[in-house]
mmCIF file of C-alpha atoms and ligand atoms in Angstrom:
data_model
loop_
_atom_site.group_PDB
_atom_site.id
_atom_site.type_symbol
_atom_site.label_atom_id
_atom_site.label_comp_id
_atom_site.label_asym_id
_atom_site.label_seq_id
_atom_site.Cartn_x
_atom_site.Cartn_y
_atom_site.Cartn_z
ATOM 1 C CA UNK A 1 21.314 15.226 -4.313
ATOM 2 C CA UNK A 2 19.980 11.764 -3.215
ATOM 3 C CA UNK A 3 20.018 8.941 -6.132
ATOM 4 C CA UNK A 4 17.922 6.873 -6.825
ATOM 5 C CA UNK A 5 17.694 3.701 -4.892
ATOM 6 C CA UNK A 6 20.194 5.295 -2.678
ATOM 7 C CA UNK A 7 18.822 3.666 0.635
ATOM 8 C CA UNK A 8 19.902 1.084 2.318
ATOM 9 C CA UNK A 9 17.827 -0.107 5.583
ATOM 10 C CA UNK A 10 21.355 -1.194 6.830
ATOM 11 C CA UNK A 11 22.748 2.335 6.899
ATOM 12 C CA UNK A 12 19.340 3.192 9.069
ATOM 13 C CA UNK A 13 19.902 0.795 12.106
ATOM 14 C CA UNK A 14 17.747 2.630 14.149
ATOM 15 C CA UNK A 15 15.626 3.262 11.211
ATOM 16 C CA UNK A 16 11.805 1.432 11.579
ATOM 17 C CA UNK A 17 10.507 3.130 8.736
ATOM 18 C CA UNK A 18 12.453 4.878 5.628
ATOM 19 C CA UNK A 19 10.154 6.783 2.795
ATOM 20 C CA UNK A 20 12.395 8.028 0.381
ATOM 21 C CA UNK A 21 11.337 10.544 -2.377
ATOM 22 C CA UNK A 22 7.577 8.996 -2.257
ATOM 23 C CA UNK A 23 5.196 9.778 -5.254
ATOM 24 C CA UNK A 24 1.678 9.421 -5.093
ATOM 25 C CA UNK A 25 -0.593 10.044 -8.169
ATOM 26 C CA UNK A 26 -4.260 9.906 -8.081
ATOM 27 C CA UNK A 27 -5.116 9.903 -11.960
ATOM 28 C CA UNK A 28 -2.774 13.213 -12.542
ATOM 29 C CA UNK A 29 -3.444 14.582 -9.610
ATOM 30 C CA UNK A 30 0.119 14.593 -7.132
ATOM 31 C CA UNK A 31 -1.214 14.111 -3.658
ATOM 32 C CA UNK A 32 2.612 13.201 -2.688
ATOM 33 C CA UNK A 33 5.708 14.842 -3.880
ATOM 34 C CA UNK A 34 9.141 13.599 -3.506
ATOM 35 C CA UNK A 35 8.492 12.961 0.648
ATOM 36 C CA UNK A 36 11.171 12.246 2.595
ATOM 37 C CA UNK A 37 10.891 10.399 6.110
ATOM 38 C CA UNK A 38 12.725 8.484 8.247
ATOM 39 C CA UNK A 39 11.125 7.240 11.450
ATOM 40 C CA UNK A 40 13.982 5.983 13.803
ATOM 41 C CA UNK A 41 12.355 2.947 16.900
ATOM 42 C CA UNK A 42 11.232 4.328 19.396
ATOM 43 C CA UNK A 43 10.540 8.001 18.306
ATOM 44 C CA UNK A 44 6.637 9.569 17.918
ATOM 45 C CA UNK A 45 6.171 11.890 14.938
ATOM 46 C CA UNK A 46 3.309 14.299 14.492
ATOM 47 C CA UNK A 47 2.014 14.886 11.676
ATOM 48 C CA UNK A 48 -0.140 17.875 10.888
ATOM 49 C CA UNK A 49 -1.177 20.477 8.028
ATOM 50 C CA UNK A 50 -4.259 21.406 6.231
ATOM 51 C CA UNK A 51 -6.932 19.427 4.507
ATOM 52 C CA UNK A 52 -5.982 17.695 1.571
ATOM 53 C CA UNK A 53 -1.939 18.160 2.658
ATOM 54 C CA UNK A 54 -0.951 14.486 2.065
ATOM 55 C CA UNK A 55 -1.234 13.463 5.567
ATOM 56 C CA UNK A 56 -3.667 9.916 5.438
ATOM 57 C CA UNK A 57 -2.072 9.396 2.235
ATOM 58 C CA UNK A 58 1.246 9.178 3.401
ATOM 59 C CA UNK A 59 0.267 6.941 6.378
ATOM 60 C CA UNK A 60 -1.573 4.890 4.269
ATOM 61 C CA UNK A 61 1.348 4.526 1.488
ATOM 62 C CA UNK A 62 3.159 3.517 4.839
ATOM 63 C CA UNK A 63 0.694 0.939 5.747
ATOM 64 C CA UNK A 64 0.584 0.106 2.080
ATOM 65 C CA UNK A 65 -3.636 0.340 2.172
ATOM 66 C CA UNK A 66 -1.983 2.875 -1.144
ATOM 67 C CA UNK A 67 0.300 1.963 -3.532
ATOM 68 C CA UNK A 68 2.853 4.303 -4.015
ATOM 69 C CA UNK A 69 4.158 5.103 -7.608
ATOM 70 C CA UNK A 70 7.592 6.496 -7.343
ATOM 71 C CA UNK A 71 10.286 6.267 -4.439
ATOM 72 C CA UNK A 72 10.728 3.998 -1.864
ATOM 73 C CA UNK A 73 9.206 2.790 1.779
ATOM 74 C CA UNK A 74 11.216 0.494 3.657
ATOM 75 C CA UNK A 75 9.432 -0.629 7.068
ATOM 76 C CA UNK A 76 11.251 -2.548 9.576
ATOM 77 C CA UNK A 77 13.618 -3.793 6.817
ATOM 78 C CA UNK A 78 11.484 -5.154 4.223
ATOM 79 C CA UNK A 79 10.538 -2.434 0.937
ATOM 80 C CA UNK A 80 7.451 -2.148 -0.084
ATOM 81 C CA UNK A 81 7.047 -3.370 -3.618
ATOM 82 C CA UNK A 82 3.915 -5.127 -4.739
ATOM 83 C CA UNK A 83 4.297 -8.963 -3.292
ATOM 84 C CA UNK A 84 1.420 -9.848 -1.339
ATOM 85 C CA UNK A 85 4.245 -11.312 0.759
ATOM 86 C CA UNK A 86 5.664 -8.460 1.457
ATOM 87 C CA UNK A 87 2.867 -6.361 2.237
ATOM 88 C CA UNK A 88 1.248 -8.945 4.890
ATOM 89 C CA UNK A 89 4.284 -9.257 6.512
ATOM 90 C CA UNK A 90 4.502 -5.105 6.980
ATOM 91 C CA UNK A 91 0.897 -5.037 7.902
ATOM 92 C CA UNK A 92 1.445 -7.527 10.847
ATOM 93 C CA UNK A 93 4.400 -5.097 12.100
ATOM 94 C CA UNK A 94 1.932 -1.613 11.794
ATOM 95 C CA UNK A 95 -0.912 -0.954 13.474
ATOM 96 C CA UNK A 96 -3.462 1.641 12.267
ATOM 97 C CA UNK A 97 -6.078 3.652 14.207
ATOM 98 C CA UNK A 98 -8.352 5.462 11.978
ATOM 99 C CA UNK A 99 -10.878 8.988 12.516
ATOM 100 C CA UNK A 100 -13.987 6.062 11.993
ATOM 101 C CA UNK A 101 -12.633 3.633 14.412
ATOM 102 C CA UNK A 102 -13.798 0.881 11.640
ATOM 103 C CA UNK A 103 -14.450 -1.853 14.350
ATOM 104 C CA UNK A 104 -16.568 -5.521 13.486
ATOM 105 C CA UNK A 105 -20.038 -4.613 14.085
ATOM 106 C CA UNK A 106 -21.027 -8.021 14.295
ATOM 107 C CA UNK A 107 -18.269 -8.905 16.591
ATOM 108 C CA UNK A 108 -17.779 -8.445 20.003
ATOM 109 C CA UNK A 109 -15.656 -6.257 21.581
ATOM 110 C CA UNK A 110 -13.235 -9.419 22.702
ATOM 111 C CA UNK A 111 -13.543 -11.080 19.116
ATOM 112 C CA UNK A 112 -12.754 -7.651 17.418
ATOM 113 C CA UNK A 113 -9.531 -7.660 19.228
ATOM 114 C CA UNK A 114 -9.181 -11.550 18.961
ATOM 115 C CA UNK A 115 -9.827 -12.070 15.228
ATOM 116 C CA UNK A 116 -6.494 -10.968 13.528
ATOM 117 C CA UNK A 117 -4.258 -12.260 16.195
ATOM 118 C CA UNK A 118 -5.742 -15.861 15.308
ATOM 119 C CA UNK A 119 -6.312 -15.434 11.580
ATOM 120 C CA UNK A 120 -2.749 -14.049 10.877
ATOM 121 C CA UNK A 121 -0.838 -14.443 13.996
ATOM 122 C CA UNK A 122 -1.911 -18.359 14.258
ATOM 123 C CA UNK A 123 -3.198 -17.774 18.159
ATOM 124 C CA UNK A 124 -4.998 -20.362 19.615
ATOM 125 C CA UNK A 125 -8.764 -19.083 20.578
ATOM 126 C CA UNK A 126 -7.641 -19.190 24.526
ATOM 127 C CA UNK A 127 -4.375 -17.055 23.957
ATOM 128 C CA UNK A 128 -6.036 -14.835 21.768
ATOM 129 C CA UNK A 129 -9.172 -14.018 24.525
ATOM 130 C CA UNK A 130 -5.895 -13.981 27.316
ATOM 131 C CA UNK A 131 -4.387 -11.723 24.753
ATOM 132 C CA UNK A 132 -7.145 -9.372 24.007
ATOM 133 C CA UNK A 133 -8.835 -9.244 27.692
ATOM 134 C CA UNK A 134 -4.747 -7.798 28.741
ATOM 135 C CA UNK A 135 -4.693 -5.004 26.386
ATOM 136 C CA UNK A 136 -8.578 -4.320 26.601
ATOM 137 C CA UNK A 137 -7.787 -4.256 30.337
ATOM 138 C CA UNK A 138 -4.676 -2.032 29.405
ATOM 139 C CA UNK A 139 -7.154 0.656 27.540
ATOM 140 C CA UNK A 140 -9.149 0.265 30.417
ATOM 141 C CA UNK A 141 -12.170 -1.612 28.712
ATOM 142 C CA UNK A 142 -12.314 -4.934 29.950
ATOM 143 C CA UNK A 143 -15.717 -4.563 31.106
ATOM 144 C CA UNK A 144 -17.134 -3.869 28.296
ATOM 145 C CA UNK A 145 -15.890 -6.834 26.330
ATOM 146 C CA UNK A 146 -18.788 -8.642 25.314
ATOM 147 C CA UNK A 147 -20.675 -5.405 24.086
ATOM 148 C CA UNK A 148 -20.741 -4.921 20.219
ATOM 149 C CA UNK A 149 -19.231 -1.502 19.406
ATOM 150 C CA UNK A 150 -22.965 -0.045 18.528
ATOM 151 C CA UNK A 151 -23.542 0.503 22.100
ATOM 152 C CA UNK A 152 -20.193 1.617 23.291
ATOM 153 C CA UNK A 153 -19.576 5.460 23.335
ATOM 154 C CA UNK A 154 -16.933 6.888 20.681
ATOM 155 C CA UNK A 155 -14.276 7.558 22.818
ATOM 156 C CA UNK A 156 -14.388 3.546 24.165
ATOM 157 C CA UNK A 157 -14.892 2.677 20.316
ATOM 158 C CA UNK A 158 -11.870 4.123 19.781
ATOM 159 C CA UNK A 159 -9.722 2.530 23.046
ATOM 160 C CA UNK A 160 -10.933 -0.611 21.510
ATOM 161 C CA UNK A 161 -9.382 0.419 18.108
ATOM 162 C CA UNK A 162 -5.938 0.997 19.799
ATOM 163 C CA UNK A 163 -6.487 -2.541 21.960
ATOM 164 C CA UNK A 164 -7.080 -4.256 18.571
ATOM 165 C CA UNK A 165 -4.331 -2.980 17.094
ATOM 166 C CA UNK A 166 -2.022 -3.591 19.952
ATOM 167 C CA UNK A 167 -3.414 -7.272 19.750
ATOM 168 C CA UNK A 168 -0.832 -7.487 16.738
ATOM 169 C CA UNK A 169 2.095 -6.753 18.408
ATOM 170 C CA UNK A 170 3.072 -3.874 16.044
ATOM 171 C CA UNK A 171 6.107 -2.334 15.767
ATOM 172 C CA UNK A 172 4.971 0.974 14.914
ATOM 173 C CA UNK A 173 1.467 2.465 15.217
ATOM 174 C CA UNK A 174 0.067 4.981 12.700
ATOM 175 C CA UNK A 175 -3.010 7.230 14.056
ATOM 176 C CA UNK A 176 -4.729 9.140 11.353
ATOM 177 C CA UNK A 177 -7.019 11.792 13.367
ATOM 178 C CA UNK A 178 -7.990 9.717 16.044
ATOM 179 C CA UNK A 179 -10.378 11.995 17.922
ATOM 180 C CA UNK A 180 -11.639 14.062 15.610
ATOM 181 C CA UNK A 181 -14.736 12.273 15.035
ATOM 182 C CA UNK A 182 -15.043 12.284 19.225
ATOM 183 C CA UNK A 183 -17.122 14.290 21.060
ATOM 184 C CA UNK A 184 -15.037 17.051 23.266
ATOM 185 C CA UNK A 185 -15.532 15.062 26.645
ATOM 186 C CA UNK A 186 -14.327 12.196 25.122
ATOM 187 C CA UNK A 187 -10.795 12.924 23.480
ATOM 188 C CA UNK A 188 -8.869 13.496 26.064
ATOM 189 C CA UNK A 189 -9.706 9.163 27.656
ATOM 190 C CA UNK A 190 -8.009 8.513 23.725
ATOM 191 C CA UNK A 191 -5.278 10.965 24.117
ATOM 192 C CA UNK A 192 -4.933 9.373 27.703
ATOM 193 C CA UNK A 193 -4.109 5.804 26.368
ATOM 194 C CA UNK A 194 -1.973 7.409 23.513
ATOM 195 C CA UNK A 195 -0.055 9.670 25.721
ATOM 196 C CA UNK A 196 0.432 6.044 27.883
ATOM 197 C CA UNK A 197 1.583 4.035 24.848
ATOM 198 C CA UNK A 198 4.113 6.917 23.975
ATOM 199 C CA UNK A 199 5.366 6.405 27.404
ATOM 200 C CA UNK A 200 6.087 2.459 26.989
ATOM 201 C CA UNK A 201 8.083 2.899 23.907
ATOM 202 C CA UNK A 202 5.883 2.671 20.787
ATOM 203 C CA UNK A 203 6.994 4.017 17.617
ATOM 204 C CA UNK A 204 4.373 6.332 16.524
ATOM 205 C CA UNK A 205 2.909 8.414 13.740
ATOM 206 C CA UNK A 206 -0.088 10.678 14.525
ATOM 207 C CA UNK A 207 -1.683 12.512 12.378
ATOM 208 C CA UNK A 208 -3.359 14.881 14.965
ATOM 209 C CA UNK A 209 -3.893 18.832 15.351
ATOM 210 C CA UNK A 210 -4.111 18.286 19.344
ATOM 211 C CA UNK A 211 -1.405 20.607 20.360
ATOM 212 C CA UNK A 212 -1.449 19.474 23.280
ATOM 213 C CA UNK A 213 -0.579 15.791 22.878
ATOM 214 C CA UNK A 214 2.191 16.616 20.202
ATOM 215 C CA UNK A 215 3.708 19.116 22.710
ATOM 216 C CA UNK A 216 3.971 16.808 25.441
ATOM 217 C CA UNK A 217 4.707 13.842 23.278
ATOM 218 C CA UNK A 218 5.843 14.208 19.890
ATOM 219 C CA UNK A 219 10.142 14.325 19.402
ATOM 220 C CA UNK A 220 9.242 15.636 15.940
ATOM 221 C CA UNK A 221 6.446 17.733 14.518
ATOM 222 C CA UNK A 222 6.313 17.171 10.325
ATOM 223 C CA UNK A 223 4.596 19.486 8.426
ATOM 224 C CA UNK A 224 2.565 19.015 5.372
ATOM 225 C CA UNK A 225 1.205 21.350 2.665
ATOM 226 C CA UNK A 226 0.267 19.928 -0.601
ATOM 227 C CA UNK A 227 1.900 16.885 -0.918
ATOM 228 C CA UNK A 228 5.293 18.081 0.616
ATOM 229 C CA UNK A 229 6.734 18.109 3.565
ATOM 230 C CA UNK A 230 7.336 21.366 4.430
ATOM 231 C CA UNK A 231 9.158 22.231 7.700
ATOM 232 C CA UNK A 232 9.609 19.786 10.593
ATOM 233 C CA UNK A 233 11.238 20.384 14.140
ATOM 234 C CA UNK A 234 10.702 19.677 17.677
ATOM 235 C CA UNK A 235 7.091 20.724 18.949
ATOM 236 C CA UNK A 236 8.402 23.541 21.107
ATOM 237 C CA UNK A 237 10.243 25.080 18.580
ATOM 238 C CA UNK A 238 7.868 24.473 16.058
ATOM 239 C CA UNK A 239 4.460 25.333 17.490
ATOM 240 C CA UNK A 240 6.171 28.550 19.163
ATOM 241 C CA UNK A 241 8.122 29.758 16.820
ATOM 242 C CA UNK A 242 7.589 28.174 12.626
ATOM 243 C CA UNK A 243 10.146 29.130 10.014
ATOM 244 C CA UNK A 244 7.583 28.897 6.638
ATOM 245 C CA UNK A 245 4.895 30.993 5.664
ATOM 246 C CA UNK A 246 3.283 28.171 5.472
ATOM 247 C CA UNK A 247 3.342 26.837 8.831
ATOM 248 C CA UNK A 248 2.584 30.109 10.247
ATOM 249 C CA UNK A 249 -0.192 30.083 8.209
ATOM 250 C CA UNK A 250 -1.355 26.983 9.401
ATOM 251 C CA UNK A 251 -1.040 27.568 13.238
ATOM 252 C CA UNK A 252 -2.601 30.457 13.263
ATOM 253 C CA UNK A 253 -5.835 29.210 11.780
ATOM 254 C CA UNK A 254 -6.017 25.952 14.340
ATOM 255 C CA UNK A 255 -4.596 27.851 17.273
ATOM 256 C CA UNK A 256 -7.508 30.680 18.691
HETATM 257 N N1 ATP B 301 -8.756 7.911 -3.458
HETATM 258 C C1 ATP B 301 -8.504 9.152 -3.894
HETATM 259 N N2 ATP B 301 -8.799 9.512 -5.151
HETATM 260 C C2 ATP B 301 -8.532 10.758 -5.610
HETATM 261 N N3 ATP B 301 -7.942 11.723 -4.869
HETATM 262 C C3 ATP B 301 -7.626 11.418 -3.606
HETATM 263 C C4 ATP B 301 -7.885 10.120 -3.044
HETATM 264 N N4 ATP B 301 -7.452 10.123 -1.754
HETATM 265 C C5 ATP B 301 -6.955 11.351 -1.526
HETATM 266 N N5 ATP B 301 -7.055 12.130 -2.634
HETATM 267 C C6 ATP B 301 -6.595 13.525 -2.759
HETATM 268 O O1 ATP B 301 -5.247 13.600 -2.344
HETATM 269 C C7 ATP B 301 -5.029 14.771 -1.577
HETATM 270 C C8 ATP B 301 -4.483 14.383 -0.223
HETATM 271 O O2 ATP B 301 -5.503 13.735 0.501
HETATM 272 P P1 ATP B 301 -5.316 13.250 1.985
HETATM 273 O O3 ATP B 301 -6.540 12.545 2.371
HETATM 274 O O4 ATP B 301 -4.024 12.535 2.133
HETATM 275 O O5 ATP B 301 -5.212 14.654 2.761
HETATM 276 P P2 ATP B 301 -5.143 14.944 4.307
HETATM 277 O O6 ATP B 301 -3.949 15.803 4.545
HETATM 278 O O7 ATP B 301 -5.228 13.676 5.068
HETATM 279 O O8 ATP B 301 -6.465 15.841 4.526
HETATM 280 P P3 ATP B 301 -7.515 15.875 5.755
HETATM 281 O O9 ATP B 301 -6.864 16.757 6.798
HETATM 282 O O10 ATP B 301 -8.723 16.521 5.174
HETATM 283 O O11 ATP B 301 -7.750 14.486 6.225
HETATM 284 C C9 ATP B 301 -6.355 15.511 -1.518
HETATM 285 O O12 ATP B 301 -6.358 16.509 -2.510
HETATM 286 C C10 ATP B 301 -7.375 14.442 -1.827
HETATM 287 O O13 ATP B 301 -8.501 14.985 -2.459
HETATM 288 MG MG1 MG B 302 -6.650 12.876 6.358
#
């Protein structure tokens, strides 16, 4: 039986992010119950299960765009309480790549990726252009970088989501269905640059049901189902042969 307050980020060197027995309440509704995750640096989690499993809200406790309301998250050291402080600081160290892409419409595709690196990071507007035109050239986009997003196609929207993201430095990225909203021909250019960024090291949670990707990238596969995690194990193992119901369930109805 864990206590509580029982972690210590010390005694989880590799650890980048601990969640430890997470609650999350909406009204008195339990969207997350008692989670338990530990993301070591490094590693690339994904995270699947049906609609209205817990999935965005866990990333988003994890990103702290939620406030938990029992348990812990400790990200790169620092818990997750309620200082402003605290929760700046862990938002410059995760970057987040939503199904919506959410990028400036009034900004250019350069000053979408320059804006946080100057605002929070304290770049100069030359090192933050430098900056933005490497990783923009990195998601192979760089031409494109005085368009506004309105007339770029999904699938580039959404490379220039990762390159802003990546602007921050991050030590961890969180994806939360990042080409779902994409037409077919263009999700596999965004699995492409994730399947790249995977390769170079990043620490990574997806929330994704490409099988695919989490086969060929993913150390662990979680699985959700109403607020709990439910079963998690390496994608082979998992996607070929679950243990739960539950799972089972699940991968039959996303796998024809
Ligand atoms: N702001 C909110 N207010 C009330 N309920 C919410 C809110 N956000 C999420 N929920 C509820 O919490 C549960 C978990 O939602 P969440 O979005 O995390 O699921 P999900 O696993 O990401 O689902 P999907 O696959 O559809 O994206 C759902 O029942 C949802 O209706
Ligand atoms: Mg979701």
């Amino acid at each position: 039986m864990r206590q509580e307050g029982a972690v210590n980020p010390s005694n989880h060197s590799s650890a980048i992010v601990v969640v430890e027995n997470l609650v999350k309440r909406f009204g008195g509704f339990t969207a997350l119950n008692d989670v338990h995750l530990t993301v070591a640096k490094g590693e690339k989690i994904v995270l699947c299960g049906p609609s209205g499993s817990g999935k965005s809200t866990l990333i988003r406790c994890i990103n702290h765009i939620e406030k938990h309301d029992g348990g812990r998250i400790v990200v790169d050291g620092v818990e997750l309480v309620n200082r402003m402080a605290d929760i700046n600081s862990v938002r410059c160290e995760v970057g987040m790549v939503f199904q919506s892409f959410n990028l400036f419409p009034h900004l250019s595709v350069v000053e979408n990726c320059m804006l946080a690196p100057m605002k929070v990071r304290g770049l100069s507007r030359p090192e933050a252009h430098e900056r933005a035109m490497g990783l923009l050239r990195k998601v192979r986009i760089h031409g494109q970088a005085d368009k506004y997003p309105a007339q770029l196609s999904g699938g580039q929207q959404q490379r220039v989501a990762i390159a802003r993201a990546l602007c921050m430095q991050p030590k961890i990225m969180l994806f939360d269905e990042p080409t779902s909203a994409l037409d077919p021909e263009m999700v596999k250019e965004v699995l492409d640059t994730m399947v790249q960024l995977a390769g170079e090291g990043m620490t990574m949670v997806c929330v994704t049901h490409e099988i695919g990707f989490a086969r060929e990238v993913a150390d662990r596969v979680v699985f959700m189902d109403q607020g709990s995690i439910v079963e998690e194990g390496e994608p082979a193992s998992f996607f070929s042969s679950p243990r739960t119901e539950r799972a089972k369930g699940f991968l039959n109805q996303i796998i024809h």
